[in-house]
JSON list of C-alpha atoms in Angstrom, two decimals:
[
{"chain": "A", "resi": 1, "resn": "MET", "atom": "CA", "xyz": [13.36, -27.79, -18.48]},
{"chain": "A", "resi": 2, "resn": "THR", "atom": "CA", "xyz": [12.50, -25.76, -21.54]},
{"chain": "A", "resi": 3, "resn": "HIS", "atom": "CA", "xyz": [15.41, -24.37, -23.92]},
{"chain": "A", "resi": 4, "resn": "ILE", "atom": "CA", "xyz": [15.47, -21.23, -22.74]},
{"chain": "A", "resi": 5, "resn": "SER", "atom": "CA", "xyz": [15.69, -22.17, -19.58]},
{"chain": "A", "resi": 6, "resn": "SER", "atom": "CA", "xyz": [18.65, -24.87, -20.85]},
{"chain": "A", "resi": 7, "resn": "MET", "atom": "CA", "xyz": [20.60, -21.60, -22.76]},
{"chain": "A", "resi": 8, "resn": "LEU", "atom": "CA", "xyz": [19.72, -19.32, -19.03]},
{"chain": "A", "resi": 9, "resn": "ASP", "atom": "CA", "xyz": [21.48, -21.75, -17.41]},
{"chain": "A", "resi": 10, "resn": "THR", "atom": "CA", "xyz": [24.03, -22.89, -19.47]},
{"chain": "A", "resi": 11, "resn": "TYR", "atom": "CA", "xyz": [24.97, -19.09, -20.01]},
{"chain": "A", "resi": 12, "resn": "PRO", "atom": "CA", "xyz": [28.99, -18.47, -19.39]},
{"chain": "A", "resi": 13, "resn": "LYS", "atom": "CA", "xyz": [28.87, -15.17, -17.62]},
{"chain": "A", "resi": 14, "resn": "ASP", "atom": "CA", "xyz": [26.86, -14.42, -14.43]},
{"chain": "A", "resi": 15, "resn": "LEU", "atom": "CA", "xyz": [23.56, -12.96, -15.36]},
{"chain": "A", "resi": 16, "resn": "GLY", "atom": "CA", "xyz": [22.88, -10.98, -12.56]},
{"chain": "A", "resi": 17, "resn": "GLY", "atom": "CA", "xyz": [20.32, -10.48, -10.01]},
{"chain": "A", "resi": 18, "resn": "VAL", "atom": "CA", "xyz": [17.46, -11.35, -12.14]},
{"chain": "A", "resi": 19, "resn": "ASP", "atom": "CA", "xyz": [14.89, -14.08, -11.46]},
{"chain": "A", "resi": 20, "resn": "ARG", "atom": "CA", "xyz": [16.03, -16.33, -13.78]},
{"chain": "A", "resi": 21, "resn": "GLN", "atom": "CA", "xyz": [12.55, -17.99, -13.83]},
{"chain": "A", "resi": 22, "resn": "LYS", "atom": "CA", "xyz": [10.17, -14.44, -15.23]},
{"chain": "A", "resi": 23, "resn": "LEU", "atom": "CA", "xyz": [13.19, -14.00, -17.54]},
{"chain": "A", "resi": 24, "resn": "ALA", "atom": "CA", "xyz": [12.37, -17.14, -18.84]},
{"chain": "A", "resi": 25, "resn": "ASP", "atom": "CA", "xyz": [8.94, -17.13, -18.88]},
{"chain": "A", "resi": 26, "resn": "CYS", "atom": "CA", "xyz": [8.36, -13.52, -19.96]},
{"chain": "A", "resi": 27, "resn": "ILE", "atom": "CA", "xyz": [11.11, -14.49, -23.03]},
{"chain": "A", "resi": 28, "resn": "ALA", "atom": "CA", "xyz": [8.29, -17.65, -23.91]},
{"chain": "A", "resi": 29, "resn": "ALA", "atom": "CA", "xyz": [5.31, -15.62, -23.57]},
{"chain": "A", "resi": 30, "resn": "CYS", "atom": "CA", "xyz": [6.73, -12.90, -26.09]},
{"chain": "A", "resi": 31, "resn": "PHE", "atom": "CA", "xyz": [7.33, -15.54, -28.61]},
{"chain": "A", "resi": 32, "resn": "GLU", "atom": "CA", "xyz": [4.30, -17.33, -28.24]},
{"chain": "A", "resi": 33, "resn": "CYS", "atom": "CA", "xyz": [2.93, -14.11, -28.20]},
{"chain": "A", "resi": 34, "resn": "ALA", "atom": "CA", "xyz": [4.18, -12.92, -31.81]},
{"chain": "A", "resi": 35, "resn": "GLN", "atom": "CA", "xyz": [3.36, -15.67, -33.09]},
{"chain": "A", "resi": 36, "resn": "THR", "atom": "CA", "xyz": [-0.32, -15.90, -31.84]},
{"chain": "A", "resi": 37, "resn": "CYS", "atom": "CA", "xyz": [-0.93, -12.17, -33.24]},
{"chain": "A", "resi": 38, "resn": "THR", "atom": "CA", "xyz": [0.79, -13.33, -36.47]},
{"chain": "A", "resi": 39, "resn": "ALA", "atom": "CA", "xyz": [-1.66, -16.13, -37.22]},
{"chain": "A", "resi": 40, "resn": "CYS", "atom": "CA", "xyz": [-4.52, -13.83, -35.45]},
{"chain": "A", "resi": 41, "resn": "ALA", "atom": "CA", "xyz": [-3.80, -11.05, -37.94]},
{"chain": "A", "resi": 42, "resn": "ASP", "atom": "CA", "xyz": [-3.90, -13.86, -41.21]},
{"chain": "A", "resi": 43, "resn": "ALA", "atom": "CA", "xyz": [-6.86, -15.24, -39.76]},
{"chain": "A", "resi": 44, "resn": "CYS", "atom": "CA", "xyz": [-8.76, -11.63, -39.39]},
{"chain": "A", "resi": 45, "resn": "LEU", "atom": "CA", "xyz": [-7.44, -11.27, -43.18]},
{"chain": "A", "resi": 46, "resn": "SER", "atom": "CA", "xyz": [-9.78, -14.43, -43.92]},
{"chain": "A", "resi": 47, "resn": "GLU", "atom": "CA", "xyz": [-13.03, -13.26, -42.72]},
{"chain": "A", "resi": 48, "resn": "ASP", "atom": "CA", "xyz": [-15.81, -12.13, -44.91]},
{"chain": "A", "resi": 49, "resn": "THR", "atom": "CA", "xyz": [-15.87, -8.83, -42.57]},
{"chain": "A", "resi": 50, "resn": "VAL", "atom": "CA", "xyz": [-12.20, -7.97, -42.96]},
{"chain": "A", "resi": 51, "resn": "ALA", "atom": "CA", "xyz": [-13.07, -4.49, -43.73]},
{"chain": "A", "resi": 52, "resn": "ASP", "atom": "CA", "xyz": [-14.42, -4.34, -40.20]},
{"chain": "A", "resi": 53, "resn": "LEU", "atom": "CA", "xyz": [-11.15, -5.67, -38.94]},
{"chain": "A", "resi": 54, "resn": "THR", "atom": "CA", "xyz": [-8.49, -3.28, -39.95]},
{"chain": "A", "resi": 55, "resn": "LYS", "atom": "CA", "xyz": [-7.64, -2.19, -36.87]},
{"chain": "A", "resi": 56, "resn": "CYS", "atom": "CA", "xyz": [-6.99, -5.45, -35.03]},
{"chain": "A", "resi": 57, "resn": "ILE", "atom": "CA", "xyz": [-4.62, -6.56, -37.83]},
{"chain": "A", "resi": 58, "resn": "ARG", "atom": "CA", "xyz": [-2.93, -3.52, -38.03]},
{"chain": "A", "resi": 59, "resn": "THR", "atom": "CA", "xyz": [-2.65, -4.10, -33.88]},
{"chain": "A", "resi": 60, "resn": "ASN", "atom": "CA", "xyz": [-1.79, -7.70, -34.39]},
{"chain": "A", "resi": 61, "resn": "LEU", "atom": "CA", "xyz": [1.01, -6.97, -36.25]},
{"chain": "A", "resi": 62, "resn": "ASP", "atom": "CA", "xyz": [2.32, -4.48, -34.12]},
{"chain": "A", "resi": 63, "resn": "CYS", "atom": "CA", "xyz": [1.98, -6.98, -31.40]},
{"chain": "A", "resi": 64, "resn": "ALA", "atom": "CA", "xyz": [3.80, -9.49, -33.08]},
{"chain": "A", "resi": 65, "resn": "ASP", "atom": "CA", "xyz": [6.74, -7.29, -34.02]},
{"chain": "A", "resi": 66, "resn": "ILE", "atom": "CA", "xyz": [7.68, -5.91, -30.79]},
{"chain": "A", "resi": 67, "resn": "CYS", "atom": "CA", "xyz": [7.01, -9.01, -28.58]},
{"chain": "A", "resi": 68, "resn": "ALA", "atom": "CA", "xyz": [9.44, -11.04, -31.73]},
{"chain": "A", "resi": 69, "resn": "THR", "atom": "CA", "xyz": [12.08, -8.14, -30.40]},
{"chain": "A", "resi": 70, "resn": "THR", "atom": "CA", "xyz": [11.51, -8.04, -26.95]},
{"chain": "A", "resi": 71, "resn": "GLY", "atom": "CA", "xyz": [11.81, -11.91, -27.16]},
{"chain": "A", "resi": 72, "resn": "ASN", "atom": "CA", "xyz": [15.20, -11.32, -28.99]},
{"chain": "A", "resi": 73, "resn": "ILE", "atom": "CA", "xyz": [16.11, -9.01, -26.79]},
{"chain": "A", "resi": 74, "resn": "LEU", "atom": "CA", "xyz": [15.53, -10.85, -23.47]},
{"chain": "A", "resi": 75, "resn": "SER", "atom": "CA", "xyz": [17.61, -13.64, -25.24]},
{"chain": "A", "resi": 76, "resn": "ARG", "atom": "CA", "xyz": [20.63, -11.18, -25.76]},
{"chain": "A", "resi": 77, "resn": "HIS", "atom": "CA", "xyz": [23.06, -10.92, -22.27]},
{"chain": "A", "resi": 78, "resn": "THR", "atom": "CA", "xyz": [26.50, -9.84, -23.01]},
{"chain": "A", "resi": 79, "resn": "GLY", "atom": "CA", "xyz": [26.34, -5.85, -22.77]},
{"chain": "A", "resi": 80, "resn": "TYR", "atom": "CA", "xyz": [23.08, -5.48, -21.11]},
{"chain": "A", "resi": 81, "resn": "ASP", "atom": "CA", "xyz": [21.82, -2.29, -20.67]},
{"chain": "A", "resi": 82, "resn": "ALA", "atom": "CA", "xyz": [18.86, -2.21, -18.01]},
{"chain": "A", "resi": 83, "resn": "ASN", "atom": "CA", "xyz": [17.92, 0.67, -19.22]},
{"chain": "A", "resi": 84, "resn": "ILE", "atom": "CA", "xyz": [16.59, -0.90, -22.70]},
{"chain": "A", "resi": 85, "resn": "THR", "atom": "CA", "xyz": [15.07, -4.20, -21.16]},
{"chain": "A", "resi": 86, "resn": "LYS", "atom": "CA", "xyz": [13.15, -2.03, -19.09]},
{"chain": "A", "resi": 87, "resn": "SER", "atom": "CA", "xyz": [12.02, 0.11, -21.99]},
{"chain": "A", "resi": 88, "resn": "VAL", "atom": "CA", "xyz": [11.33, -2.59, -24.30]},
{"chain": "A", "resi": 89, "resn": "LEU", "atom": "CA", "xyz": [9.06, -4.09, -21.63]},
{"chain": "A", "resi": 90, "resn": "GLU", "atom": "CA", "xyz": [7.63, -1.35, -21.39]},
{"chain": "A", "resi": 91, "resn": "ALA", "atom": "CA", "xyz": [6.23, -1.18, -24.54]},
{"chain": "A", "resi": 92, "resn": "CYS", "atom": "CA", "xyz": [5.34, -4.42, -25.10]},
{"chain": "A", "resi": 93, "resn": "ARG", "atom": "CA", "xyz": [3.55, -4.46, -21.93]},
{"chain": "A", "resi": 94, "resn": "THR", "atom": "CA", "xyz": [1.62, -1.22, -23.75]},
{"chain": "A", "resi": 95, "resn": "VAL", "atom": "CA", "xyz": [0.95, -3.18, -26.95]},
{"chain": "A", "resi": 96, "resn": "CYS", "atom": "CA", "xyz": [-0.24, -6.61, -25.64]},
{"chain": "A", "resi": 97, "resn": "LYS", "atom": "CA", "xyz": [-2.33, -4.67, -23.47]},
{"chain": "A", "resi": 98, "resn": "ALA", "atom": "CA", "xyz": [-3.27, -2.63, -26.34]},
{"chain": "A", "resi": 99, "resn": "CYS", "atom": "CA", "xyz": [-3.87, -5.53, -28.82]},
{"chain": "A", "resi": 100, "resn": "ALA", "atom": "CA", "xyz": [-6.06, -7.48, -26.00]},
{"chain": "A", "resi": 101, "resn": "ASP", "atom": "CA", "xyz": [-8.18, -4.73, -25.38]},
{"chain": "A", "resi": 102, "resn": "GLU", "atom": "CA", "xyz": [-8.72, -4.41, -29.65]},
{"chain": "A", "resi": 103, "resn": "CYS", "atom": "CA", "xyz": [-9.21, -8.23, -30.10]},
{"chain": "A", "resi": 104, "resn": "GLU", "atom": "CA", "xyz": [-11.53, -8.19, -26.97]},
{"chain": "A", "resi": 105, "resn": "GLN", "atom": "CA", "xyz": [-13.82, -6.31, -29.01]},
{"chain": "A", "resi": 106, "resn": "HIS", "atom": "CA", "xyz": [-14.44, -8.94, -31.28]},
{"chain": "A", "resi": 107, "resn": "ALA", "atom": "CA", "xyz": [-14.35, -12.44, -29.53]},
{"chain": "A", "resi": 108, "resn": "GLN", "atom": "CA", "xyz": [-17.56, -12.94, -29.24]},
{"chain": "A", "resi": 109, "resn": "MET", "atom": "CA", "xyz": [-17.96, -13.34, -33.16]},
{"chain": "A", "resi": 110, "resn": "HIS", "atom": "CA", "xyz": [-14.08, -14.70, -34.10]},
{"chain": "A", "resi": 111, "resn": "GLU", "atom": "CA", "xyz": [-12.75, -17.38, -31.59]},
{"chain": "A", "resi": 112, "resn": "HIS", "atom": "CA", "xyz": [-9.35, -16.75, -32.73]},
{"chain": "A", "resi": 113, "resn": "CYS", "atom": "CA", "xyz": [-9.28, -12.63, -31.34]},
{"chain": "A", "resi": 114, "resn": "GLN", "atom": "CA", "xyz": [-9.86, -14.82, -28.14]},
{"chain": "A", "resi": 115, "resn": "VAL", "atom": "CA", "xyz": [-7.38, -16.92, -28.36]},
{"chain": "A", "resi": 116, "resn": "CYS", "atom": "CA", "xyz": [-5.05, -13.72, -29.58]},
{"chain": "A", "resi": 117, "resn": "ALA", "atom": "CA", "xyz": [-6.45, -11.80, -26.42]},
{"chain": "A", "resi": 118, "resn": "GLU", "atom": "CA", "xyz": [-5.77, -14.69, -24.04]},
{"chain": "A", "resi": 119, "resn": "ALA", "atom": "CA", "xyz": [-2.06, -14.52, -25.61]},
{"chain": "A", "resi": 120, "resn": "CYS", "atom": "CA", "xyz": [-1.65, -11.04, -25.65]},
{"chain": "A", "resi": 121, "resn": "ARG", "atom": "CA", "xyz": [-2.65, -10.88, -21.25]},
{"chain": "A", "resi": 122, "resn": "ARG", "atom": "CA", "xyz": [-0.26, -13.21, -20.76]},
{"chain": "A", "resi": 123, "resn": "CYS", "atom": "CA", "xyz": [3.06, -11.53, -21.97]},
{"chain": "A", "resi": 124, "resn": "GLU", "atom": "CA", "xyz": [1.47, -7.89, -20.59]},
{"chain": "A", "resi": 125, "resn": "LYS", "atom": "CA", "xyz": [2.16, -9.65, -16.83]},
{"chain": "A", "resi": 126, "resn": "ALA", "atom": "CA", "xyz": [5.04, -11.40, -17.97]},
{"chain": "A", "resi": 127, "resn": "CYS", "atom": "CA", "xyz": [6.46, -8.50, -18.77]},
{"chain": "A", "resi": 128, "resn": "ASP", "atom": "CA", "xyz": [5.06, -6.28, -15.44]},
{"chain": "A", "resi": 129, "resn": "GLU", "atom": "CA", "xyz": [6.09, -9.22, -13.34]},
{"chain": "A", "resi": 130, "resn": "LEU", "atom": "CA", "xyz": [9.61, -9.04, -15.16]},
{"chain": "A", "resi": 131, "resn": "LEU", "atom": "CA", "xyz": [9.55, -5.28, -14.98]},
{"chain": "A", "resi": 132, "resn": "SER", "atom": "CA", "xyz": [9.10, -5.30, -11.09]},
{"chain": "A", "resi": 133, "resn": "SER", "atom": "CA", "xyz": [11.35, -8.23, -10.99]},
{"chain": "A", "resi": 134, "resn": "LEU", "atom": "CA", "xyz": [13.75, -5.79, -12.25]},
{"chain": "A", "resi": 135, "resn": "GLY", "atom": "CA", "xyz": [12.62, -2.74, -10.50]},
{"chain": "A", "resi": 136, "resn": "ARG", "atom": "CA", "xyz": [13.33, -4.23, -7.11]},
{"chain": "A", "resi": 137, "resn": "GLY", "atom": "CA", "xyz": [16.93, -5.67, -8.18]},
{"chain": "A", "resi": 138, "resn": "ALA", "atom": "CA", "xyz": [17.97, -2.27, -9.19]},
{"chain": "A", "resi": 139, "resn": "SER", "atom": "CA", "xyz": [17.06, -0.76, -6.08]},
{"chain": "A", "resi": 140, "resn": "GLU", "atom": "CA", "xyz": [18.45, -3.00, -2.94]}
]
């Protein structure tokens, strides 16, 4: 069991109908993606072709910031607002797709971009799965 799951399990109030596993998976994917994107941006800065990687670096840093923020918001449950949660998940899914698309353009030359693209795709999928489960829960 991860600390993320432990914290969700020990939360003193009811979390409502949220799928705890999807929530835990999404929080973990967000923080992993934030770290990976930060490291990829730094690796890009060390490349001899750094000028060709400007957009990749910018996208990495934007993605890292949004993923970290999303992970933080998903970790808070007091005063929960479904509209905020859904909006931040949609933003995270969007930036992860953009970052993965950008990194994939450089993946043949830079292995760190391939690793980053994979982390972004995992996070994009985790956000999508959590969003889908929230959508079902809200309509039931």
